[in-house]
Short mmCIF file of C-alpha atoms and ligand atoms in Angstrom, two decimals:
data_model
loop_
_atom_site.label_atom_id
_atom_site.label_comp_id
_atom_site.label_asym_id
_atom_site.label_seq_id
_atom_site.Cartn_x
_atom_site.Cartn_y
_atom_site.Cartn_z
CA UNK A 255 0.97 1.68 1.42
CA UNK A 256 -0.14 -0.06 -1.77
CA UNK A 257 -3.91 -0.29 -2.36
CA UNK A 258 -5.85 -2.27 -5.10
CA UNK A 259 -9.31 -0.79 -5.94
CA UNK A 260 -11.49 -3.30 -7.96
CA UNK A 261 -14.37 -1.26 -9.18
CA UNK A 262 -16.07 -1.38 -12.57
CA UNK A 263 -17.64 2.04 -12.41
CA UNK A 264 -15.24 4.14 -14.17
CA UNK A 265 -16.07 7.39 -12.37
CA UNK A 266 -16.21 6.03 -8.87
CA UNK A 267 -12.84 4.06 -9.63
CA UNK A 268 -11.06 7.26 -10.73
CA UNK A 269 -12.40 9.26 -7.85
CA UNK A 270 -11.15 6.74 -5.43
CA UNK A 271 -7.67 6.53 -7.20
CA UNK A 272 -7.17 10.28 -7.22
CA UNK A 273 -8.11 10.58 -3.68
CA UNK A 274 -6.00 7.93 -2.37
CA UNK A 275 -2.95 8.99 -4.43
CA UNK A 276 -3.45 12.54 -2.96
CA UNK A 277 -3.11 10.81 0.38
CA UNK A 278 0.13 9.15 -0.51
CA UNK A 279 -1.06 5.56 -1.34
CA UNK A 280 0.34 3.80 -4.30
CA UNK A 281 -2.76 2.78 -6.19
CA UNK A 282 -3.62 0.24 -8.74
CA UNK A 283 -7.14 -0.23 -10.32
CA UNK A 284 -8.81 -3.16 -11.75
CA UNK A 285 -12.11 -3.13 -13.53
CA UNK A 286 -13.65 -6.42 -13.21
CA UNK A 287 -13.33 -9.40 -10.75
CA UNK A 288 -10.89 -11.60 -12.98
CA UNK A 289 -8.53 -8.62 -13.51
CA UNK A 290 -8.75 -7.96 -9.62
CA UNK A 291 -7.82 -11.47 -8.94
CA UNK A 292 -4.73 -11.43 -11.39
CA UNK A 293 -3.42 -8.05 -9.68
CA UNK A 294 -4.08 -9.52 -6.13
CA UNK A 295 -2.19 -12.55 -6.90
CA UNK A 296 0.85 -11.15 -8.70
CA UNK A 297 1.40 -8.00 -6.49
CA UNK A 298 1.72 -7.39 -2.87
CA UNK A 299 -1.03 -4.97 -1.30
CA UNK A 300 -1.65 -3.64 2.12
CA UNK A 301 -5.16 -3.21 1.64
CA UNK A 302 -7.92 -4.27 -1.15
CA UNK A 303 -11.01 -2.18 -1.67
CA UNK A 304 -13.43 -4.37 -3.60
CA UNK A 305 -16.76 -3.22 -5.11
CA UNK A 306 -19.53 -5.87 -4.55
CA UNK A 307 -21.19 -5.98 -7.96
CA UNK A 308 -18.40 -6.66 -10.45
CA UNK A 309 -18.45 -8.07 -13.92
CA UNK A 310 -16.84 -11.59 -14.18
CA UNK A 311 -16.47 -12.18 -10.49
CA UNK A 312 -18.31 -10.54 -7.61
CA UNK A 313 -16.23 -8.68 -4.94
CA UNK A 314 -17.47 -11.29 -2.58
CA UNK A 315 -16.39 -14.22 -4.67
CA UNK A 316 -13.25 -12.52 -5.26
CA UNK A 317 -12.66 -11.83 -1.54
CA UNK A 318 -13.37 -15.69 -0.84
CA UNK A 319 -10.89 -16.74 -3.54
CA UNK A 320 -8.27 -14.51 -1.99
CA UNK A 321 -8.74 -15.88 1.45
CA UNK A 322 -8.70 -19.46 -0.02
CA UNK A 323 -5.45 -18.69 -1.61
CA UNK A 324 -4.18 -18.08 2.00
CA UNK A 325 -3.75 -14.15 1.66
CA UNK A 326 -4.75 -12.21 4.78
CA UNK A 327 -4.60 -8.63 3.25
CA UNK A 328 -7.22 -6.61 4.73
CA UNK A 329 -10.39 -6.41 2.46
CA UNK A 330 -12.87 -3.48 2.57
CA UNK A 331 -16.09 -4.26 0.52
CA UNK A 332 -17.99 -1.29 -1.31
CA UNK A 333 -21.68 -2.16 -1.59
CA UNK A 334 -24.73 -0.40 -2.77
CA UNK A 335 -26.69 -2.95 -0.73
CA UNK A 336 -27.17 -2.38 2.86
CA UNK A 337 -29.24 -5.31 3.92
CA UNK A 338 -28.07 -7.24 6.97
CA UNK A 339 -27.94 -10.58 5.31
CA UNK A 340 -25.46 -9.36 2.61
CA UNK A 341 -23.19 -7.95 5.27
CA UNK A 342 -23.11 -11.29 7.06
CA UNK A 343 -22.57 -13.07 3.82
CA UNK A 344 -19.54 -10.76 2.99
CA UNK A 345 -18.14 -11.21 6.46
CA UNK A 346 -18.27 -14.97 6.21
CA UNK A 347 -16.13 -14.97 3.12
CA UNK A 348 -13.49 -13.05 4.96
CA UNK A 349 -14.13 -9.48 4.26
CA UNK A 350 -12.77 -7.08 7.10
CA UNK A 351 -15.06 -4.26 6.77
CA UNK A 352 -17.94 -2.73 4.77
CA UNK A 353 -18.90 0.67 3.28
CA UNK A 354 -22.26 1.25 1.78
CA UNK A 355 -22.59 3.68 -1.05
CA UNK A 356 -22.72 6.51 -1.24
CA UNK A 357 -19.95 7.21 1.24
CA UNK A 358 -17.86 10.15 2.05
CA UNK A 359 -14.28 9.99 1.21
CA UNK A 360 -13.19 10.98 4.73
CA UNK A 361 -15.08 7.89 6.08
CA UNK A 362 -13.24 5.70 3.49
CA UNK A 363 -9.99 7.01 4.66
CA UNK A 364 -10.93 6.47 8.39
CA UNK A 365 -12.05 2.88 7.64
CA UNK A 366 -8.66 2.29 5.72
CA UNK A 367 -6.63 3.60 8.64
CA UNK A 368 -8.47 1.35 10.95
CA UNK A 369 -7.70 -1.63 8.71
CA UNK A 370 -4.28 -0.66 8.34
CA UNK A 371 -3.73 -0.32 12.24
CA UNK A 372 -4.58 -3.84 12.78
CA UNK A 373 -1.12 -5.59 12.97
CA UNK A 374 -1.09 -8.91 11.35
CA UNK A 375 2.50 -9.89 11.19
CA UNK A 376 5.86 -8.20 11.96
CA UNK A 377 5.96 -7.06 8.51
CA UNK A 378 2.61 -5.42 8.79
CA UNK A 379 3.65 -3.23 11.78
CA UNK A 380 2.40 0.42 11.63
CA UNK A 381 5.53 1.78 13.27
CA UNK A 382 8.73 0.81 11.59
CA UNK A 383 12.16 1.79 13.41
CA UNK A 384 15.82 1.47 12.66
CA UNK A 385 18.31 2.95 15.08
CA UNK A 386 17.22 6.52 15.78
CA UNK A 387 14.63 6.50 12.95
CA UNK A 388 10.90 6.07 13.63
CA UNK A 389 8.42 5.85 10.84
CA UNK A 390 4.68 5.97 11.80
CA UNK A 391 2.76 4.74 8.87
CA UNK A 392 -0.71 5.87 10.18
CA UNK A 393 0.38 9.62 11.06
CA UNK A 394 2.73 9.33 7.97
CA UNK A 395 5.55 10.81 10.05
CA UNK A 396 9.16 10.10 10.13
CA UNK A 397 11.72 11.21 12.76
CA UNK A 398 15.46 10.87 13.17
CA UNK A 399 16.22 11.27 16.93
CA UNK A 400 13.15 12.82 17.49
CA UNK A 401 13.50 15.36 14.70
CA UNK A 402 10.80 15.25 12.02
CA UNK A 403 12.05 14.96 8.30
CA UNK A 404 9.77 15.84 5.47
CA UNK A 405 9.43 13.36 2.78
CA UNK A 406 7.54 13.33 -0.44
CA UNK A 407 4.95 10.53 -1.05
CA UNK A 408 7.48 8.42 -3.12
CA UNK A 409 10.36 8.88 -0.87
CA UNK A 410 8.17 8.00 2.05
CA UNK A 411 6.95 4.66 0.40
CA UNK A 412 10.61 3.85 -0.62
CA UNK A 413 12.17 4.28 2.71
CA UNK A 414 8.94 2.34 4.28
CA UNK A 415 9.92 -0.65 1.84
CA UNK A 416 13.55 -0.53 2.81
CA UNK A 417 12.73 -0.38 6.53
CA UNK A 418 10.52 -3.44 6.40
CA UNK A 419 13.22 -5.28 4.71
CA UNK A 420 16.18 -3.93 6.69
CA UNK A 421 19.46 -5.72 6.09
CA UNK A 422 17.99 -7.61 2.89
CA UNK A 423 18.98 -6.59 -0.56
CA UNK A 424 16.01 -5.12 -2.50
CA UNK A 425 16.09 -5.43 -6.08
CA UNK A 426 14.93 -2.64 -8.34
CA UNK A 427 12.17 -4.65 -9.63
CA UNK A 428 10.92 -5.60 -6.19
CA UNK A 429 11.18 -1.89 -5.21
CA UNK A 430 9.15 -0.86 -8.24
CA UNK A 431 6.56 -3.41 -7.59
CA UNK A 432 6.05 -2.02 -4.13
CA UNK A 433 6.35 1.84 -4.52
CA UNK A 434 5.23 2.51 -7.97
CA UNK A 435 2.24 1.39 -9.64
CA UNK A 436 1.77 -0.98 -12.63
CA UNK A 437 2.59 1.53 -15.26
CA UNK A 438 6.00 2.19 -13.99
CA UNK A 439 8.95 1.24 -16.03
CA UNK A 440 11.77 -0.28 -13.78
CA UNK A 441 14.40 0.28 -16.30
CA UNK A 442 14.15 3.95 -16.02
CA UNK A 443 16.58 5.63 -13.42
CA UNK A 444 13.85 6.95 -11.32
CA UNK A 445 14.54 4.60 -8.59
CA UNK A 446 17.99 5.59 -8.22
CA UNK A 447 16.90 9.37 -8.34
CA UNK A 448 14.54 8.83 -5.44
CA UNK A 449 17.22 7.01 -3.49
CA UNK A 450 19.60 9.80 -3.69
CA UNK A 451 16.90 12.21 -2.61
CA UNK A 452 16.32 10.03 0.45
CA UNK A 453 20.04 9.63 1.43
CA UNK A 454 20.44 13.28 1.12
CA UNK A 455 17.52 14.03 3.48
CA UNK A 456 18.43 11.48 5.85
CA UNK A 457 22.29 12.02 5.91
CA UNK A 458 21.42 15.60 7.02
CA UNK A 459 20.31 14.26 10.38
CA UNK A 460 23.27 11.87 10.94
CA UNK A 461 21.46 8.73 11.54
CA UNK A 462 23.07 5.55 12.48
CA UNK A 463 22.11 3.74 9.38
CA UNK A 464 22.75 4.13 5.52
CA UNK A 465 21.35 2.93 2.10
CA UNK A 466 23.84 1.02 0.38
CA UNK A 467 23.95 0.37 -3.31
CA UNK A 468 24.49 -3.31 -3.99
CA UNK A 469 26.04 -3.33 -7.52
CA UNK A 470 24.01 -5.11 -9.95
CA UNK A 471 21.52 -6.23 -7.28
CA UNK A 472 19.76 -3.16 -5.70
CA UNK A 473 19.63 -1.40 -2.51
CA UNK A 474 19.92 -2.30 1.01
CA UNK A 475 19.36 -0.53 4.45
CA UNK A 476 21.87 -1.19 7.00
CA UNK A 477 22.78 0.02 10.54
CA UNK A 478 26.19 1.47 10.77
CA UNK A 479 28.55 -0.61 13.14
CA1 CA B 702 -20.22 -2.26 -9.46
#
């Protein structure tokens, strides 16, 4: 799950970034509305956390612009304001939920889980399956023929991405964009290393699918025939 945080208060931003990374999210941070807009249109996120009061473009205006652009990514707005009219204004521009500062991190996590649980399209499902493999994105649990396998956060995100695009060739760049944050160098061999970790853990359970290397292109998850 990849999250964009747009928050100008550096302390708050790094607190959220750290906390969400510990929970297994892939996190990018933008510090003003315009940078937030750039990130939101160039990357695919599962959820956006927007502070209301931001330099250059407010969180509410940013949310409005994202909706006008046709994106349905869930948006959670953080606000120090708790007046009811403000909430109504925010909901009018297409925000999905609110959190009034100060809030507890557990509450934020609960709200995010609730937002992610709302299925929007098939690609946004919260339970992914392939043959005997079931990945529950909310419980962050993977089973193969009912037996749980333990994956690191990166392995989990990588497998999630391959599962969402079963049968399609995923380029290393596409994988890097979805599973790693903006500071990742797609030219490094990290992706290959993680693919091999994943293959090893999966093959021990004899699943009925495999991760193929498509020479010069990337990787593809396919069912064994
Ligand atoms: Ca702010």
